[in-house]
mmCIF file of C-alpha atoms in Angstrom:
data_model
loop_
_atom_site.group_PDB
_atom_site.id
_atom_site.type_symbol
_atom_site.label_atom_id
_atom_site.label_comp_id
_atom_site.label_asym_id
_atom_site.label_seq_id
_atom_site.Cartn_x
_atom_site.Cartn_y
_atom_site.Cartn_z
ATOM 1 C CA MET A 196 13.401 18.180 25.212
ATOM 2 C CA ARG A 197 13.629 21.973 25.171
ATOM 3 C CA TRP A 198 11.791 24.920 23.775
ATOM 4 C CA LEU A 199 13.208 26.111 20.479
ATOM 5 C CA LEU A 200 16.049 28.584 20.878
ATOM 6 C CA GLY A 201 16.256 31.709 18.763
ATOM 7 C CA PHE A 202 12.622 32.647 19.363
ATOM 8 C CA ILE A 203 12.025 35.998 17.667
ATOM 9 C CA GLY A 204 8.338 36.705 17.854
ATOM 10 C CA PHE A 205 5.053 35.910 19.552
ATOM 11 C CA PHE A 206 1.731 37.525 18.798
ATOM 12 C CA LEU A 207 -1.610 36.847 20.407
ATOM 13 C CA MET A 208 -4.692 38.469 18.944
ATOM 14 C CA GLY A 209 -8.247 38.106 20.103
ATOM 15 C CA SER A 210 -11.358 39.158 18.231
ATOM 16 C CA LEU A 211 -15.000 38.339 17.763
ATOM 17 C CA HIS A 212 -13.916 35.823 15.145
ATOM 18 C CA GLY A 213 -11.533 33.876 17.363
ATOM 19 C CA GLN A 214 -7.986 33.879 18.609
ATOM 20 C CA LYS A 215 -4.843 33.933 16.501
ATOM 21 C CA VAL A 216 -1.407 32.905 17.739
ATOM 22 C CA VAL A 217 1.723 33.567 15.679
ATOM 23 C CA LYS A 218 5.208 32.300 16.505
ATOM 24 C CA LYS A 219 8.477 32.836 14.663
ATOM 25 C CA ALA A 220 11.841 31.270 15.416
ATOM 26 C CA PHE A 221 15.274 30.982 13.856
ATOM 27 C CA LEU A 222 16.070 27.421 12.889
ATOM 28 C CA PRO A 223 19.458 26.218 14.187
ATOM 29 C CA PRO A 224 21.732 24.841 11.423
ATOM 30 C CA SER A 225 21.754 21.445 13.151
ATOM 31 C CA VAL A 226 18.013 20.954 12.591
ATOM 32 C CA GLU A 227 17.149 18.848 9.536
ATOM 33 C CA TYR A 228 13.771 17.415 10.552
ATOM 34 C CA ILE A 229 10.476 19.183 11.217
ATOM 35 C CA GLN A 230 7.383 17.376 12.518
ATOM 36 C CA VAL A 231 3.903 18.923 12.506
ATOM 37 C CA ASP A 232 1.255 17.427 14.799
ATOM 38 C CA SER A 233 -2.127 18.372 13.318
ATOM 39 C CA GLN A 234 -4.314 16.308 15.646
ATOM 40 C CA PHE A 235 -6.553 19.250 16.582
ATOM 41 C CA CYS A 236 -6.368 21.026 13.218
ATOM 42 C CA TYR A 237 -9.063 20.917 10.572
ATOM 43 C CA ARG A 238 -6.779 22.672 8.080
ATOM 44 C CA VAL A 239 -2.999 22.814 7.630
ATOM 45 C CA THR A 240 -1.302 24.991 5.010
ATOM 46 C CA LEU A 241 2.376 24.170 4.572
ATOM 47 C CA SER A 242 4.889 26.164 2.519
ATOM 48 C CA THR A 243 8.628 26.824 2.257
ATOM 49 C CA SER A 244 10.724 29.981 2.152
ATOM 50 C CA LYS A 245 14.339 30.907 1.446
ATOM 51 C CA SER A 246 14.832 32.219 4.990
ATOM 52 C CA ASN A 247 16.140 30.254 7.980
ATOM 53 C CA GLU A 248 13.007 30.956 9.995
ATOM 54 C CA VAL A 249 10.046 28.853 11.010
ATOM 55 C CA GLU A 250 6.766 30.729 11.169
ATOM 56 C CA VAL A 251 3.634 29.185 12.629
ATOM 57 C CA SER A 252 0.236 30.851 12.651
ATOM 58 C CA ALA A 253 -2.765 29.239 14.327
ATOM 59 C CA LEU A 254 -6.317 30.537 14.239
ATOM 60 C CA MET A 255 -8.993 29.060 16.429
ATOM 61 C CA GLU A 256 -12.658 29.942 16.582
ATOM 62 C CA GLY A 257 -15.341 29.021 19.054
ATOM 63 C CA GLU A 258 -15.747 28.560 22.755
ATOM 64 C CA TYR A 259 -12.362 26.860 23.257
ATOM 65 C CA ALA A 260 -10.301 29.614 21.587
ATOM 66 C CA LYS A 261 -8.865 30.867 24.864
ATOM 67 C CA ASP A 262 -7.318 27.443 25.485
ATOM 68 C CA LEU A 263 -5.239 27.447 22.288
ATOM 69 C CA VAL A 264 -1.449 27.245 22.505
ATOM 70 C CA VAL A 265 1.215 26.831 19.805
ATOM 71 C CA THR A 266 4.403 24.969 20.715
ATOM 72 C CA LEU A 267 7.792 24.692 19.025
ATOM 73 C CA GLU A 268 10.139 22.209 20.678
ATOM 74 C CA GLU A 269 13.665 21.209 19.751
ATOM 75 C CA ARG A 270 14.704 17.579 20.212
ATOM 76 C CA GLY A 271 18.167 17.029 18.831
ATOM 77 C CA GLU A 272 17.987 17.476 15.049
ATOM 78 C CA THR A 273 14.180 17.700 15.081
ATOM 79 C CA ILE A 274 11.711 20.540 15.627
ATOM 80 C CA LEU A 275 8.233 19.549 16.844
ATOM 81 C CA ILE A 276 5.387 21.915 15.954
ATOM 82 C CA ALA A 277 1.907 21.577 17.417
ATOM 83 C CA ALA A 278 -1.240 23.616 17.860
ATOM 84 C CA THR A 279 -2.877 22.184 20.914
ATOM 85 C CA PHE A 280 -4.562 23.138 24.167
ATOM 86 C CA GLN A 281 -3.410 24.363 27.539
ATOM 87 C CA PRO A 282 -2.241 21.531 29.848
ATOM 88 C CA ASN A 283 -5.227 22.069 32.156
ATOM 89 C CA PHE A 284 -7.764 21.892 29.288
ATOM 90 C CA THR A 285 -10.395 19.160 29.693
ATOM 91 C CA ALA A 286 -11.910 17.877 26.468
ATOM 92 C CA PRO A 287 -15.723 17.595 26.434
ATOM 93 C CA ASN A 288 -17.200 14.146 26.769
ATOM 94 C CA ASP A 289 -20.130 14.375 24.376
ATOM 95 C CA LYS A 290 -19.404 13.750 20.698
ATOM 96 C CA LEU A 291 -20.964 16.987 19.438
ATOM 97 C CA SER A 292 -18.825 19.171 21.688
ATOM 98 C CA ALA A 293 -15.740 17.049 21.114
ATOM 99 C CA HIS A 294 -16.082 17.662 17.373
ATOM 100 C CA LYS A 295 -15.824 21.403 18.019
ATOM 101 C CA VAL A 296 -12.397 20.898 19.569
ATOM 102 C CA VAL A 297 -10.907 20.103 16.153
ATOM 103 C CA SER A 298 -11.231 23.698 14.998
ATOM 104 C CA ILE A 299 -7.719 25.070 14.495
ATOM 105 C CA ALA A 300 -6.453 26.401 11.167
ATOM 106 C CA LEU A 301 -2.663 26.105 11.061
ATOM 107 C CA ASP A 302 -0.293 27.863 8.640
ATOM 108 C CA VAL A 303 3.335 26.712 8.721
ATOM 109 C CA SER A 304 6.269 28.130 6.754
ATOM 110 C CA VAL A 305 9.626 26.329 6.965
ATOM 111 C CA PRO A 306 13.035 26.752 5.282
ATOM 112 C CA GLN A 307 13.514 25.085 1.908
ATOM 113 C CA TYR A 308 14.937 21.580 1.487
ATOM 114 C CA LYS A 309 14.212 20.204 4.954
ATOM 115 C CA ASN A 310 12.731 16.837 5.939
ATOM 116 C CA VAL A 311 9.157 17.563 6.997
ATOM 117 C CA SER A 312 6.390 15.278 8.247
ATOM 118 C CA VAL A 313 2.734 16.045 8.963
ATOM 119 C CA TYR A 314 0.474 13.629 10.803
ATOM 120 C CA GLY A 315 -3.164 13.975 11.779
ATOM 121 C CA THR A 316 -6.643 12.483 11.480
ATOM 122 C CA VAL A 317 -9.291 14.781 9.974
ATOM 123 C CA SER A 318 -6.891 17.526 8.912
ATOM 124 C CA ASN A 319 -7.079 18.848 5.358
ATOM 125 C CA VAL A 320 -3.501 19.521 4.260
ATOM 126 C CA LYS A 321 -2.419 21.854 1.465
ATOM 127 C CA ALA A 322 1.308 21.887 0.700
ATOM 128 C CA SER A 323 3.554 23.717 -1.754
ATOM 129 C CA GLY A 324 7.244 24.551 -1.997
ATOM 130 C CA ASP A 325 10.602 22.802 -2.066
ATOM 131 C CA PHE A 326 11.175 20.004 0.443
ATOM 132 C CA LYS A 327 13.992 17.519 0.675
ATOM 133 C CA ASN A 328 11.398 15.005 1.848
ATOM 134 C CA LEU A 329 7.773 15.613 2.753
ATOM 135 C CA ASN A 330 5.730 12.881 4.442
ATOM 136 C CA VAL A 331 2.009 13.345 5.094
ATOM 137 C CA SER A 332 0.018 10.764 7.062
ATOM 138 C CA LEU A 333 -3.738 11.303 7.471
ATOM 139 C CA SER A 334 -6.896 9.356 8.192
ATOM 140 C CA ASN A 335 -9.962 11.104 6.752
ATOM 141 C CA GLY A 336 -8.273 14.343 5.777
ATOM 142 C CA ARG A 337 -7.714 15.475 2.178
ATOM 143 C CA CYS A 338 -4.238 16.304 0.880
ATOM 144 C CA VAL A 339 -3.658 18.872 -1.895
ATOM 145 C CA LEU A 340 -0.190 19.204 -3.434
ATOM 146 C CA LYS A 341 0.661 22.015 -5.868
ATOM 147 C CA ASP A 342 4.010 23.310 -7.133
ATOM 148 C CA ILE A 343 5.877 20.965 -4.824
ATOM 149 C CA GLY A 344 9.144 18.965 -4.817
ATOM 150 C CA GLU A 345 11.554 17.202 -4.392
ATOM 151 C CA SER A 346 10.314 13.989 -2.734
ATOM 152 C CA VAL A 347 6.753 13.643 -1.413
ATOM 153 C CA THR A 348 5.035 10.672 0.248
ATOM 154 C CA VAL A 349 1.345 10.753 1.224
ATOM 155 C CA GLN A 350 -0.646 8.038 3.004
ATOM 156 C CA THR A 351 -4.363 8.333 3.855
ATOM 157 C CA GLN A 352 -7.156 6.021 4.945
ATOM 158 C CA LYS A 353 -10.251 7.639 3.413
ATOM 159 C CA GLY A 354 -8.882 11.027 2.470
ATOM 160 C CA ASP A 355 -8.558 12.049 -1.176
ATOM 161 C CA ILE A 356 -5.187 13.094 -2.629
ATOM 162 C CA PHE A 357 -4.791 15.768 -5.316
ATOM 163 C CA LEU A 358 -1.488 16.447 -7.064
ATOM 164 C CA GLU A 359 -0.869 19.164 -9.646
ATOM 165 C CA THR A 360 2.568 19.135 -11.253
ATOM 166 C CA ALA A 361 4.249 19.787 -14.593
ATOM 167 C CA ASN A 362 6.234 16.549 -14.437
ATOM 168 C CA GLY A 363 7.529 13.953 -12.018
ATOM 169 C CA ASN A 364 8.091 10.322 -11.159
ATOM 170 C CA ILE A 365 4.669 9.344 -9.784
ATOM 171 C CA ASN A 366 3.611 6.154 -8.006
ATOM 172 C CA ALA A 367 -0.100 6.372 -7.107
ATOM 173 C CA LYS A 368 -2.312 3.615 -5.686
ATOM 174 C CA SER A 369 -5.814 3.517 -4.205
ATOM 175 C CA THR A 370 -6.774 0.118 -2.788
ATOM 176 C CA TYR A 371 -10.559 0.533 -2.966
ATOM 177 C CA GLY A 372 -10.867 3.934 -4.611
ATOM 178 C CA ARG A 373 -9.865 5.394 -7.977
ATOM 179 C CA VAL A 374 -6.798 6.965 -9.543
ATOM 180 C CA VAL A 375 -7.672 9.628 -12.130
ATOM 181 C CA ARG A 376 -4.689 10.944 -14.021
ATOM 182 C CA ASP A 377 -3.612 13.276 -16.774
ATOM 183 C CA ASP A 378 -0.717 12.349 -19.029
ATOM 184 C CA ILE A 379 2.151 13.759 -16.952
ATOM 185 C CA PRO A 380 5.712 13.494 -18.324
ATOM 186 C CA LYS A 381 8.532 12.060 -16.244
ATOM 187 C CA GLY A 382 10.634 14.431 -14.162
ATOM 188 C CA ASP A 383 13.072 14.710 -11.284
ATOM 189 C CA ASN A 384 10.539 15.144 -8.476
ATOM 190 C CA ARG A 385 9.277 11.936 -6.856
ATOM 191 C CA TYR A 386 5.730 11.360 -5.584
ATOM 192 C CA ILE A 387 4.506 8.271 -3.720
ATOM 193 C CA LEU A 388 0.751 8.554 -3.107
ATOM 194 C CA ASN A 389 -1.261 5.845 -1.341
ATOM 195 C CA THR A 390 -4.811 5.706 -0.003
ATOM 196 C CA ILE A 391 -7.051 2.876 1.156
ATOM 197 C CA GLU A 392 -10.492 4.214 0.210
ATOM 198 C CA GLY A 393 -9.864 7.684 -1.167
ATOM 199 C CA THR A 394 -9.563 8.982 -4.726
ATOM 200 C CA ILE A 395 -6.247 10.151 -6.156
ATOM 201 C CA GLN A 396 -6.344 12.830 -8.844
ATOM 202 C CA LEU A 397 -3.217 13.670 -10.845
ATOM 203 C CA LYS A 398 -3.368 16.877 -12.871
ATOM 204 C CA LYS A 399 -0.770 18.298 -15.234
ATOM 205 C CA THR A 400 0.065 21.951 -14.638
ATOM 206 C CA LYS A 401 -1.019 24.070 -17.599
#
């Protein structure tokens, strides 16, 4: 394990509204996989760019803002991204305070056509751009996909899934919920969408 080489920027801003941490790093050519740990994030916005940089911006509000830290670690061909808390941070014991801990908004921009995975619990994920493979695994969080390719797989427990696309090869299943779909023509992009209790909505781009 090592911290990501090629680190080009770090910004820490404090205000009455919270603390914002921004990190940028060059992505080594050997890296093909990017993992985003959204355990403490209530919102994740994921996009792609034509550059070879990774940019991560985390905004945290509330009494625990000072304990926020953003990490980028390189493990072989994989970059691990996380917005988490300082090692000496002690999570509150009572449920009301513990709920406040999940209060980070995370924006992540990665190079096009990489293998990216996002995993969390209550995170709401919004993704767009061009991925070689995108895998999103959530529990109660909602996943919104717009203007996205090439191959996308989403799995949730209770979280709803929304896909807006002009065309694609779509396999959507909700075990105990509903699948509401427009008439979307076949296309090259592939979408595998599964939820246990959530609703899946498929909308054709106008």
